[in-house]
mmCIF file of C-alpha atoms in Angstrom:
data_model
loop_
_atom_site.group_PDB
_atom_site.id
_atom_site.type_symbol
_atom_site.label_atom_id
_atom_site.label_comp_id
_atom_site.label_asym_id
_atom_site.label_seq_id
_atom_site.Cartn_x
_atom_site.Cartn_y
_atom_site.Cartn_z
ATOM 1 C CA MET A 1 -69.143 17.166 -14.420
ATOM 2 C CA LYS A 2 -67.674 14.408 -12.296
ATOM 3 C CA PHE A 3 -70.885 13.324 -10.520
ATOM 4 C CA GLN A 4 -73.449 14.472 -13.111
ATOM 5 C CA GLY A 5 -76.758 12.663 -12.515
ATOM 6 C CA MET A 6 -75.333 10.467 -9.742
ATOM 7 C CA VAL A 7 -77.374 9.874 -6.595
ATOM 8 C CA ILE A 8 -75.157 9.600 -3.506
ATOM 9 C CA GLY A 9 -76.650 8.290 -0.268
ATOM 10 C CA VAL A 10 -75.301 9.075 3.209
ATOM 11 C CA PRO A 11 -77.129 7.099 5.915
ATOM 12 C CA LYS A 12 -76.815 7.729 9.622
ATOM 13 C CA GLU A 13 -74.302 5.423 11.305
ATOM 14 C CA ILE A 14 -75.961 2.838 13.557
ATOM 15 C CA MET A 15 -73.047 1.309 15.456
ATOM 16 C CA LYS A 16 -73.387 1.955 19.166
ATOM 17 C CA SER A 17 -71.670 5.227 20.181
ATOM 18 C CA GLU A 18 -70.732 5.948 16.560
ATOM 19 C CA ASN A 19 -71.080 9.685 16.056
ATOM 20 C CA ARG A 20 -69.277 10.137 12.749
ATOM 21 C CA ILE A 21 -70.914 10.501 9.347
ATOM 22 C CA ALA A 22 -69.470 9.944 5.878
ATOM 23 C CA ALA A 23 -70.060 13.491 4.580
ATOM 24 C CA THR A 24 -69.910 16.990 6.029
ATOM 25 C CA PRO A 25 -71.810 19.982 4.635
ATOM 26 C CA ASP A 26 -68.521 21.004 2.966
ATOM 27 C CA THR A 27 -68.133 17.720 1.048
ATOM 28 C CA VAL A 28 -71.857 17.660 0.229
ATOM 29 C CA LYS A 29 -71.450 21.104 -1.313
ATOM 30 C CA LYS A 30 -68.572 19.836 -3.476
ATOM 31 C CA MET A 31 -70.535 16.786 -4.636
ATOM 32 C CA VAL A 32 -73.601 18.860 -5.497
ATOM 33 C CA ALA A 33 -71.432 21.357 -7.394
ATOM 34 C CA GLU A 34 -70.171 18.443 -9.500
ATOM 35 C CA GLY A 35 -73.725 17.411 -10.428
ATOM 36 C CA ALA A 36 -74.714 14.923 -7.732
ATOM 37 C CA THR A 37 -77.965 14.556 -5.860
ATOM 38 C CA VAL A 38 -76.981 13.873 -2.247
ATOM 39 C CA LEU A 39 -79.424 12.170 0.116
ATOM 40 C CA VAL A 40 -78.557 12.478 3.810
ATOM 41 C CA GLU A 41 -80.514 10.699 6.525
ATOM 42 C CA THR A 42 -82.246 13.123 8.862
ATOM 43 C CA GLY A 43 -80.170 13.697 11.990
ATOM 44 C CA GLY A 44 -77.199 11.841 10.560
ATOM 45 C CA GLY A 45 -74.715 14.603 11.302
ATOM 46 C CA LEU A 46 -75.891 15.591 14.768
ATOM 47 C CA GLY A 47 -73.361 13.364 16.533
ATOM 48 C CA SER A 48 -70.583 15.284 14.782
ATOM 49 C CA TYR A 49 -72.316 18.613 15.490
ATOM 50 C CA PHE A 50 -73.520 19.224 11.913
ATOM 51 C CA SER A 51 -77.199 20.191 11.765
ATOM 52 C CA ASP A 52 -79.756 19.187 9.135
ATOM 53 C CA GLU A 53 -80.039 22.868 8.258
ATOM 54 C CA GLN A 54 -76.334 23.000 7.400
ATOM 55 C CA TYR A 55 -76.726 20.040 5.059
ATOM 56 C CA VAL A 56 -79.757 21.588 3.390
ATOM 57 C CA ALA A 57 -77.850 24.853 2.934
ATOM 58 C CA ALA A 58 -75.066 22.839 1.255
ATOM 59 C CA GLY A 59 -77.564 21.369 -1.215
ATOM 60 C CA ALA A 60 -78.405 18.015 0.368
ATOM 61 C CA GLN A 61 -81.853 16.462 0.393
ATOM 62 C CA MET A 62 -82.741 15.173 3.855
ATOM 63 C CA GLU A 63 -84.516 11.807 4.021
ATOM 64 C CA GLU A 64 -86.199 10.389 7.120
ATOM 65 C CA ASP A 65 -86.564 6.844 5.740
ATOM 66 C CA VAL A 66 -83.148 5.207 5.390
ATOM 67 C CA THR A 67 -84.575 2.388 3.261
ATOM 68 C CA LYS A 68 -85.385 4.983 0.569
ATOM 69 C CA ILE A 69 -81.761 6.122 0.606
ATOM 70 C CA PHE A 70 -80.538 2.565 0.026
ATOM 71 C CA ALA A 71 -83.221 1.963 -2.618
ATOM 72 C CA THR A 72 -82.491 5.184 -4.536
ATOM 73 C CA ALA A 73 -78.752 5.854 -4.333
ATOM 74 C CA ASP A 74 -76.211 4.773 -6.936
ATOM 75 C CA VAL A 75 -73.497 5.029 -4.299
ATOM 76 C CA ILE A 76 -73.734 4.563 -0.542
ATOM 77 C CA LEU A 77 -71.078 6.287 1.568
ATOM 78 C CA LYS A 78 -70.670 4.976 5.117
ATOM 79 C CA VAL A 79 -68.135 5.037 7.914
ATOM 80 C CA LYS A 80 -68.550 1.571 9.456
ATOM 81 C CA GLU A 81 -69.378 -1.859 8.069
ATOM 82 C CA PRO A 82 -73.050 -2.819 7.491
ATOM 83 C CA LEU A 83 -74.910 -3.722 10.675
ATOM 84 C CA PHE A 84 -78.445 -4.646 11.688
ATOM 85 C CA ASN A 85 -80.616 -1.527 11.727
ATOM 86 C CA GLU A 86 -83.074 -1.972 14.588
ATOM 87 C CA LYS A 87 -85.085 1.065 13.516
ATOM 88 C CA VAL A 88 -86.203 -0.590 10.272
ATOM 89 C CA GLY A 89 -85.684 -4.231 11.270
ATOM 90 C CA LYS A 90 -83.215 -4.960 8.478
ATOM 91 C CA HIS A 91 -79.502 -5.533 8.139
ATOM 92 C CA GLU A 92 -77.786 -2.912 6.019
ATOM 93 C CA ALA A 93 -76.271 -5.753 3.992
ATOM 94 C CA GLU A 94 -79.835 -6.646 2.960
ATOM 95 C CA MET A 95 -80.659 -3.087 1.901
ATOM 96 C CA VAL A 96 -77.900 -2.753 -0.702
ATOM 97 C CA ARG A 97 -78.639 -3.986 -4.211
ATOM 98 C CA ASP A 98 -77.132 -5.416 -7.364
ATOM 99 C CA GLY A 99 -74.882 -2.927 -9.180
ATOM 100 C CA GLN A 100 -74.950 -0.371 -6.373
ATOM 101 C CA TYR A 101 -71.618 0.893 -4.981
ATOM 102 C CA LEU A 102 -70.851 0.742 -1.264
ATOM 103 C CA ILE A 103 -67.785 2.579 0.031
ATOM 104 C CA THR A 104 -66.930 2.224 3.716
ATOM 105 C CA PHE A 105 -64.633 0.529 6.210
ATOM 106 C CA LEU A 106 -65.543 -3.135 5.772
ATOM 107 C CA HIS A 107 -62.525 -4.718 7.498
ATOM 108 C CA PRO A 108 -63.321 -7.786 5.401
ATOM 109 C CA ALA A 109 -60.399 -9.940 6.561
ATOM 110 C CA SER A 110 -61.640 -9.903 10.157
ATOM 111 C CA PRO A 111 -63.401 -13.216 10.899
ATOM 112 C CA VAL A 112 -66.319 -11.508 12.667
ATOM 113 C CA ASN A 113 -67.189 -9.809 9.363
ATOM 114 C CA HIS A 114 -66.993 -12.834 7.068
ATOM 115 C CA ASP A 115 -70.713 -13.671 7.123
ATOM 116 C CA MET A 116 -71.549 -10.041 6.399
ATOM 117 C CA ILE A 117 -69.101 -9.997 3.463
ATOM 118 C CA ARG A 118 -70.660 -13.182 2.061
ATOM 119 C CA GLN A 119 -74.075 -11.545 2.369
ATOM 120 C CA LEU A 120 -72.848 -8.455 0.521
ATOM 121 C CA ALA A 121 -71.481 -10.628 -2.269
ATOM 122 C CA SER A 122 -74.810 -12.423 -2.643
ATOM 123 C CA THR A 123 -76.632 -9.120 -3.281
ATOM 124 C CA GLY A 124 -74.389 -8.118 -6.191
ATOM 125 C CA VAL A 125 -73.332 -4.852 -4.531
ATOM 126 C CA ILE A 126 -69.932 -3.535 -5.618
ATOM 127 C CA SER A 127 -68.201 -2.871 -2.313
ATOM 128 C CA LEU A 128 -64.884 -1.148 -1.715
ATOM 129 C CA THR A 129 -63.193 -1.106 1.664
ATOM 130 C CA LEU A 130 -61.339 1.986 2.784
ATOM 131 C CA ASP A 131 -58.908 -0.021 4.895
ATOM 132 C CA GLY A 132 -57.616 -1.533 1.655
ATOM 133 C CA ILE A 133 -56.413 1.740 0.137
ATOM 134 C CA PRO A 134 -52.630 1.429 -0.208
ATOM 135 C CA ARG A 135 -50.373 3.894 1.535
ATOM 136 C CA ILE A 136 -48.783 5.240 -1.611
ATOM 137 C CA THR A 137 -48.154 8.857 -2.540
ATOM 138 C CA ARG A 138 -51.037 9.254 -4.993
ATOM 139 C CA ALA A 139 -53.503 7.730 -2.516
ATOM 140 C CA GLN A 140 -52.561 9.872 0.501
ATOM 141 C CA SER A 141 -55.600 12.131 0.192
ATOM 142 C CA MET A 142 -57.868 9.045 0.231
ATOM 143 C CA ASP A 143 -56.152 7.243 3.089
ATOM 144 C CA ALA A 144 -58.935 7.170 5.659
ATOM 145 C CA LEU A 145 -57.205 4.388 7.575
ATOM 146 C CA SER A 146 -54.253 6.667 8.355
ATOM 147 C CA SER A 147 -56.581 9.524 9.286
ATOM 148 C CA MET A 148 -58.619 7.370 11.645
ATOM 149 C CA SER A 149 -55.484 5.702 13.004
ATOM 150 C CA THR A 150 -54.277 9.132 14.100
ATOM 151 C CA VAL A 151 -57.498 9.603 16.064
ATOM 152 C CA ALA A 152 -57.482 6.050 17.464
ATOM 153 C CA GLY A 153 -53.893 6.296 18.681
ATOM 154 C CA TYR A 154 -54.593 9.572 20.460
ATOM 155 C CA LYS A 155 -57.950 8.726 22.049
ATOM 156 C CA GLY A 156 -57.102 5.065 22.749
ATOM 157 C CA LEU A 157 -54.177 6.123 24.923
ATOM 158 C CA LEU A 158 -56.317 8.736 26.690
ATOM 159 C CA ASN A 159 -58.980 6.093 27.405
ATOM 160 C CA ALA A 160 -56.346 3.861 28.959
ATOM 161 C CA ALA A 161 -54.893 6.721 31.011
ATOM 162 C CA THR A 162 -58.358 7.609 32.317
ATOM 163 C CA ARG A 163 -59.006 4.101 33.660
ATOM 164 C CA LEU A 164 -55.472 3.389 34.870
ATOM 165 C CA PRO A 165 -55.423 3.355 38.701
ATOM 166 C CA LYS A 166 -52.081 5.208 38.722
ATOM 167 C CA PHE A 167 -50.646 8.581 37.765
ATOM 168 C CA MET A 168 -49.176 8.723 34.283
ATOM 169 C CA PRO A 169 -46.296 11.155 35.056
ATOM 170 C CA MET A 170 -43.743 10.973 37.836
ATOM 171 C CA THR A 171 -45.416 12.765 40.724
ATOM 172 C CA GLY A 172 -43.736 14.217 43.766
ATOM 173 C CA THR A 173 -45.757 14.210 46.976
ATOM 174 C CA ALA A 174 -45.145 15.009 50.650
ATOM 175 C CA VAL A 175 -44.820 11.294 51.367
ATOM 176 C CA GLY A 176 -42.549 10.391 48.490
ATOM 177 C CA THR A 177 -42.244 10.199 44.732
ATOM 178 C CA ILE A 178 -44.602 8.113 42.613
ATOM 179 C CA LYS A 179 -42.935 6.529 39.597
ATOM 180 C CA PRO A 180 -44.314 7.266 36.112
ATOM 181 C CA ALA A 181 -46.460 4.712 34.316
ATOM 182 C CA ASN A 182 -44.821 2.320 31.875
ATOM 183 C CA VAL A 183 -46.465 2.335 28.457
ATOM 184 C CA LEU A 184 -45.652 -0.295 25.838
ATOM 185 C CA VAL A 185 -46.685 0.420 22.241
ATOM 186 C CA ILE A 186 -46.567 -2.587 19.923
ATOM 187 C CA GLY A 187 -46.739 -1.456 16.316
ATOM 188 C CA ALA A 188 -45.239 1.958 15.580
ATOM 189 C CA GLY A 189 -47.370 2.833 12.581
ATOM 190 C CA VAL A 190 -49.599 5.900 12.374
ATOM 191 C CA SER A 191 -51.748 5.021 15.411
ATOM 192 C CA GLY A 192 -48.803 3.714 17.422
ATOM 193 C CA LEU A 193 -46.786 6.867 16.857
ATOM 194 C CA GLN A 194 -49.746 9.000 17.925
ATOM 195 C CA SER A 195 -50.082 6.876 21.091
ATOM 196 C CA ILE A 196 -46.379 7.350 21.800
ATOM 197 C CA ALA A 197 -46.611 11.113 21.375
ATOM 198 C CA THR A 198 -49.693 11.309 23.609
ATOM 199 C CA ALA A 199 -48.181 9.101 26.328
ATOM 200 C CA LYS A 200 -44.995 11.191 26.328
ATOM 201 C CA ARG A 201 -47.042 14.387 26.694
ATOM 202 C CA LEU A 202 -48.683 12.808 29.746
ATOM 203 C CA GLY A 203 -45.288 12.050 31.282
ATOM 204 C CA ALA A 204 -45.173 8.250 30.937
ATOM 205 C CA VAL A 205 -42.086 6.155 30.253
ATOM 206 C CA VAL A 206 -42.721 4.748 26.768
ATOM 207 C CA THR A 207 -41.245 1.700 25.050
ATOM 208 C CA ALA A 208 -42.078 0.900 21.442
ATOM 209 C CA CYS A 209 -41.661 -2.310 19.498
ATOM 210 C CA ASP A 210 -42.078 -2.768 15.763
ATOM 211 C CA ILE A 211 -40.644 -5.424 13.483
ATOM 212 C CA ARG A 212 -39.578 -2.719 10.988
ATOM 213 C CA PRO A 213 -36.329 -0.843 11.754
ATOM 214 C CA GLU A 214 -37.586 2.366 10.133
ATOM 215 C CA ALA A 215 -40.662 2.402 12.396
ATOM 216 C CA ASP A 216 -38.402 1.979 15.423
ATOM 217 C CA GLU A 217 -36.438 5.036 14.336
ATOM 218 C CA GLN A 218 -39.635 7.072 14.083
ATOM 219 C CA ALA A 219 -40.608 5.951 17.583
ATOM 220 C CA LYS A 220 -37.205 7.043 18.908
ATOM 221 C CA SER A 221 -37.690 10.470 17.350
ATOM 222 C CA LEU A 222 -40.747 10.905 19.581
ATOM 223 C CA GLY A 223 -38.803 10.040 22.715
ATOM 224 C CA ALA A 224 -39.684 6.375 23.104
ATOM 225 C CA LYS A 225 -37.266 3.638 24.044
ATOM 226 C CA THR A 226 -37.285 0.856 21.469
ATOM 227 C CA HIS A 227 -37.115 -2.895 21.793
ATOM 228 C CA ASP A 228 -35.716 -5.139 19.092
ATOM 229 C CA ALA A 229 -38.401 -7.622 18.097
ATOM 230 C CA GLY A 230 -35.727 -9.987 16.811
ATOM 231 C CA ILE A 231 -37.287 -10.391 13.357
ATOM 232 C CA PRO A 232 -35.017 -10.280 10.267
ATOM 233 C CA ALA A 233 -35.819 -7.304 8.049
ATOM 234 C CA GLU A 234 -36.350 -9.512 4.995
ATOM 235 C CA LEU A 235 -39.215 -11.241 6.819
ATOM 236 C CA ALA A 236 -40.645 -8.117 8.432
ATOM 237 C CA ILE A 237 -40.873 -5.569 5.631
ATOM 238 C CA GLY A 238 -43.420 -5.950 2.852
ATOM 239 C CA GLU A 239 -44.360 -3.932 -0.191
ATOM 240 C CA GLY A 240 -44.263 -0.181 0.367
ATOM 241 C CA GLY A 241 -42.354 -0.569 3.630
ATOM 242 C CA TYR A 242 -45.310 -1.934 5.571
ATOM 243 C CA ALA A 243 -45.243 -4.919 7.880
ATOM 244 C CA LYS A 244 -46.031 -8.289 6.367
ATOM 245 C CA SER A 245 -47.366 -11.522 7.800
ATOM 246 C CA LEU A 246 -44.787 -13.589 9.659
ATOM 247 C CA PRO A 247 -44.529 -17.363 9.537
ATOM 248 C CA GLU A 248 -45.909 -18.949 12.722
ATOM 249 C CA GLU A 249 -42.476 -19.901 14.052
ATOM 250 C CA TRP A 250 -41.377 -16.250 13.920
ATOM 251 C CA LEU A 251 -44.613 -15.074 15.535
ATOM 252 C CA ILE A 252 -43.851 -17.436 18.413
ATOM 253 C CA LYS A 253 -40.372 -15.905 18.731
ATOM 254 C CA GLU A 254 -41.816 -12.392 18.688
ATOM 255 C CA ARG A 255 -44.248 -13.281 21.486
ATOM 256 C CA GLU A 256 -41.412 -14.717 23.559
ATOM 257 C CA ASN A 257 -39.457 -11.533 22.960
ATOM 258 C CA LEU A 258 -42.357 -9.423 24.231
ATOM 259 C CA LYS A 259 -43.206 -11.399 27.376
ATOM 260 C CA GLU A 260 -41.121 -9.464 29.884
ATOM 261 C CA LEU A 261 -42.100 -6.089 28.427
ATOM 262 C CA VAL A 262 -45.784 -6.943 28.626
ATOM 263 C CA LYS A 263 -45.414 -8.202 32.198
ATOM 264 C CA LYS A 264 -43.908 -4.889 33.351
ATOM 265 C CA ALA A 265 -46.264 -2.592 31.426
ATOM 266 C CA ASP A 266 -49.039 -0.556 33.027
ATOM 267 C CA ILE A 267 -50.561 0.178 29.617
ATOM 268 C CA VAL A 268 -50.108 -1.808 26.418
ATOM 269 C CA VAL A 269 -51.236 -0.249 23.138
ATOM 270 C CA LEU A 270 -51.666 -2.796 20.339
ATOM 271 C CA SER A 271 -51.648 -1.416 16.821
ATOM 272 C CA ALA A 272 -49.756 -3.995 14.739
ATOM 273 C CA LEU A 273 -51.541 -4.418 11.431
ATOM 274 C CA ILE A 274 -50.874 -6.164 8.125
ATOM 275 C CA PRO A 275 -52.519 -4.221 5.266
ATOM 276 C CA GLY A 276 -55.668 -5.999 4.096
ATOM 277 C CA LYS A 277 -55.179 -9.013 6.346
ATOM 278 C CA GLN A 278 -56.119 -10.290 9.762
ATOM 279 C CA ALA A 279 -54.089 -8.743 12.577
ATOM 280 C CA PRO A 280 -51.428 -11.045 14.086
ATOM 281 C CA ILE A 281 -51.899 -12.372 17.628
ATOM 282 C CA LEU A 282 -48.988 -10.976 19.637
ATOM 283 C CA ILE A 283 -50.291 -11.233 23.210
ATOM 284 C CA THR A 284 -51.528 -14.569 24.495
ATOM 285 C CA GLU A 285 -53.819 -15.232 27.436
ATOM 286 C CA GLU A 286 -50.802 -16.372 29.470
ATOM 287 C CA MET A 287 -49.142 -13.014 28.852
ATOM 288 C CA VAL A 288 -52.278 -11.230 30.051
ATOM 289 C CA LYS A 289 -52.211 -13.313 33.247
ATOM 290 C CA SER A 290 -48.647 -12.116 33.899
ATOM 291 C CA MET A 291 -49.677 -8.437 34.034
ATOM 292 C CA ALA A 292 -50.359 -6.578 37.279
ATOM 293 C CA PRO A 293 -54.021 -6.190 38.281
ATOM 294 C CA GLY A 294 -55.410 -2.887 37.043
ATOM 295 C CA SER A 295 -53.146 -2.789 33.995
ATOM 296 C CA TYR A 296 -54.739 -1.808 30.697
ATOM 297 C CA ILE A 297 -54.548 -3.196 27.165
ATOM 298 C CA VAL A 298 -56.080 -1.106 24.387
ATOM 299 C CA ASP A 299 -56.311 -3.166 21.191
ATOM 300 C CA ILE A 300 -56.547 -0.596 18.414
ATOM 301 C CA SER A 301 -56.202 -3.377 15.835
ATOM 302 C CA ILE A 302 -59.544 -4.951 16.857
ATOM 303 C CA ASP A 303 -61.261 -4.061 13.573
ATOM 304 C CA GLN A 304 -58.917 -6.518 11.875
ATOM 305 C CA GLY A 305 -59.286 -9.160 14.565
ATOM 306 C CA GLY A 306 -57.024 -7.769 17.298
ATOM 307 C CA ASN A 307 -53.464 -8.403 18.500
ATOM 308 C CA CYS A 308 -54.486 -10.001 21.804
ATOM 309 C CA GLU A 309 -56.253 -13.336 21.850
ATOM 310 C CA CYS A 310 -58.412 -12.205 24.802
ATOM 311 C CA THR A 311 -59.682 -8.932 23.324
ATOM 312 C CA PRO A 312 -63.492 -8.673 23.449
ATOM 313 C CA SER A 313 -64.960 -7.340 20.220
ATOM 314 C CA GLY A 314 -66.496 -3.925 20.748
ATOM 315 C CA THR A 315 -66.362 -3.735 24.554
ATOM 316 C CA VAL A 316 -64.064 -3.213 27.534
ATOM 317 C CA GLU A 317 -63.800 -6.163 29.928
ATOM 318 C CA VAL A 318 -61.665 -7.067 32.923
ATOM 319 C CA ILE A 319 -59.965 -10.386 32.161
ATOM 320 C CA HIS A 320 -57.532 -11.901 34.667
ATOM 321 C CA GLY A 321 -57.597 -8.565 36.493
ATOM 322 C CA VAL A 322 -56.550 -6.604 33.407
ATOM 323 C CA PHE A 323 -58.687 -4.090 31.521
ATOM 324 C CA ILE A 324 -58.829 -5.189 27.886
ATOM 325 C CA ASP A 325 -60.297 -2.584 25.554
ATOM 326 C CA GLY A 326 -61.719 -3.861 22.269
ATOM 327 C CA THR A 327 -63.638 -0.695 21.424
ATOM 328 C CA LYS A 328 -64.272 -0.822 17.681
ATOM 329 C CA ASN A 329 -65.066 2.802 17.044
ATOM 330 C CA ILE A 330 -62.536 4.829 19.009
ATOM 331 C CA PRO A 331 -62.472 7.583 16.326
ATOM 332 C CA GLY A 332 -66.241 7.884 16.775
ATOM 333 C CA SER A 333 -65.600 9.354 20.214
ATOM 334 C CA VAL A 334 -63.751 12.298 18.628
ATOM 335 C CA PRO A 335 -66.465 12.887 16.039
ATOM 336 C CA THR A 336 -65.916 16.432 14.820
ATOM 337 C CA SER A 337 -62.227 16.063 13.973
ATOM 338 C CA ALA A 338 -62.633 12.460 12.820
ATOM 339 C CA THR A 339 -65.581 13.263 10.549
ATOM 340 C CA TRP A 340 -63.770 16.236 9.049
ATOM 341 C CA MET A 341 -60.808 14.042 8.051
ATOM 342 C CA PHE A 342 -62.859 10.999 7.031
ATOM 343 C CA SER A 343 -65.265 12.952 4.832
ATOM 344 C CA GLN A 344 -62.378 14.494 2.903
ATOM 345 C CA ASN A 345 -60.795 11.058 2.415
ATOM 346 C CA ILE A 346 -63.973 9.373 1.157
ATOM 347 C CA TYR A 347 -64.809 12.315 -1.101
ATOM 348 C CA ASN A 348 -61.346 12.171 -2.677
ATOM 349 C CA PHE A 349 -61.700 8.400 -3.193
ATOM 350 C CA LEU A 350 -65.106 8.763 -4.843
ATOM 351 C CA ALA A 351 -63.816 11.609 -7.008
ATOM 352 C CA TYR A 352 -60.918 9.369 -8.079
ATOM 353 C CA LEU A 353 -63.303 6.616 -9.154
ATOM 354 C CA ALA A 354 -65.965 8.758 -10.869
ATOM 355 C CA GLN A 355 -65.921 10.467 -14.217
ATOM 356 C CA ASP A 356 -68.800 12.076 -16.135
ATOM 357 C CA GLY A 357 -71.450 10.738 -13.798
ATOM 358 C CA SER A 358 -70.377 7.128 -13.631
ATOM 359 C CA ILE A 359 -67.824 4.970 -11.861
ATOM 360 C CA THR A 360 -65.370 2.961 -13.896
ATOM 361 C CA LEU A 361 -63.238 0.449 -12.047
ATOM 362 C CA ASN A 362 -59.815 -0.226 -13.516
ATOM 363 C CA ARG A 363 -59.010 -3.450 -11.692
ATOM 364 C CA GLN A 364 -55.377 -3.178 -12.765
ATOM 365 C CA ASP A 365 -55.079 0.029 -10.753
ATOM 366 C CA GLU A 366 -53.396 -0.608 -7.397
ATOM 367 C CA ILE A 367 -55.849 1.552 -5.470
ATOM 368 C CA VAL A 368 -58.887 -0.214 -6.924
ATOM 369 C CA ALA A 369 -57.406 -3.706 -6.766
ATOM 370 C CA SER A 370 -56.511 -3.480 -3.088
ATOM 371 C CA SER A 371 -59.839 -1.969 -1.956
ATOM 372 C CA LEU A 372 -62.371 -3.823 -4.133
ATOM 373 C CA THR A 373 -64.075 -6.421 -1.948
ATOM 374 C CA THR A 374 -67.170 -7.759 -3.736
ATOM 375 C CA ILE A 375 -68.245 -7.545 -7.377
ATOM 376 C CA ASP A 376 -70.328 -9.720 -9.719
ATOM 377 C CA LYS A 377 -71.615 -11.592 -6.633
ATOM 378 C CA GLU A 378 -68.101 -12.738 -5.766
ATOM 379 C CA ILE A 379 -65.614 -11.928 -3.027
ATOM 380 C CA VAL A 380 -62.422 -10.701 -4.701
ATOM 381 C CA HIS A 381 -60.456 -9.162 -1.828
ATOM 382 C CA ALA A 382 -57.223 -11.171 -1.515
ATOM 383 C CA GLY A 383 -56.731 -10.739 2.228
ATOM 384 C CA THR A 384 -60.317 -11.771 2.897
ATOM 385 C CA LEU A 385 -60.078 -14.884 0.758
ATOM 386 C CA GLU A 386 -56.882 -15.836 2.570
ATOM 387 C CA ALA A 387 -58.492 -15.290 5.981
ATOM 388 C CA MET A 388 -61.469 -17.381 4.880
ATOM 389 C CA GLY A 389 -59.148 -20.165 3.831
ATOM 390 C CA VAL A 390 -60.148 -19.943 0.187
#
């Protein structure tokens, strides 16, 4: 049996407003059927509308004391990166231990997480980050980043529309016609495309910009106008068709190319990411100053550092008269759907790694190599080492 004798721990998420959990009663049932003992923190699923009774019925053991889960489990499954747990007065990075496996979104290349990653390495925990799973055919069922990007693109645009002091669609009134809102989506990946589709449903005029020609074509298929970023394809397209880091001189050109679009936009959605690396800065403070008061920037890429140099980490602030949304857990505000997708992804990843009750890491395997972050008390994640300047 795949998980025979394995103890799998599922703590409650402690990030503010985070309502997701790493396992549903359905995935618990599958893990137990494969021989695992599954420990779930009491009340951990309530934010996603899964009761303790449902987990117990699926075969889970409920545990009130989260420190016992960390002390007992062979594998810890989480949604968000380790944080300080005020309830027990300890950081989650202190509660993991040598040889234990931690599977979650670590976003290790983001500078705000570097100290936490160093702390994880010092404990000897074997950590794997879900945002490192490559978007290849055999990894599709494990691709939690794509799943959560779908949620973030949808809800991020809705959050912006809610705060925008204008109508989204063209609106006819007795005193005249109000023009539709202008939405600019920078980065037409999974989250960007979902933002485009949502903005179009709400009646906005949408312009998309991506350095990859194929992504532009996908944006057009959803009804968006597209803007040529002016980046040669050989510089823009990396392995697997994903965007790659641009040299600084080309980033400067891209920013110049975006200035007028940003200035005219009512809403800007930022979702330009480089797999496993820090997000590129595409909107400068000067560009923010050029926007009309009351405009809205939602920086979906904030978990990897953000695309706007003014984005506050984890909050929404008004800067130079513009709402800038750096919410780090947008999918957590759509918890039932997000948890359903995420739990399937993380289960499939764990099932891929485990065999006969133990995990064997083939570091030559592309999926393992790109997600493995710390092992043997060392940081091994390439994008993180690059971001740290190592």
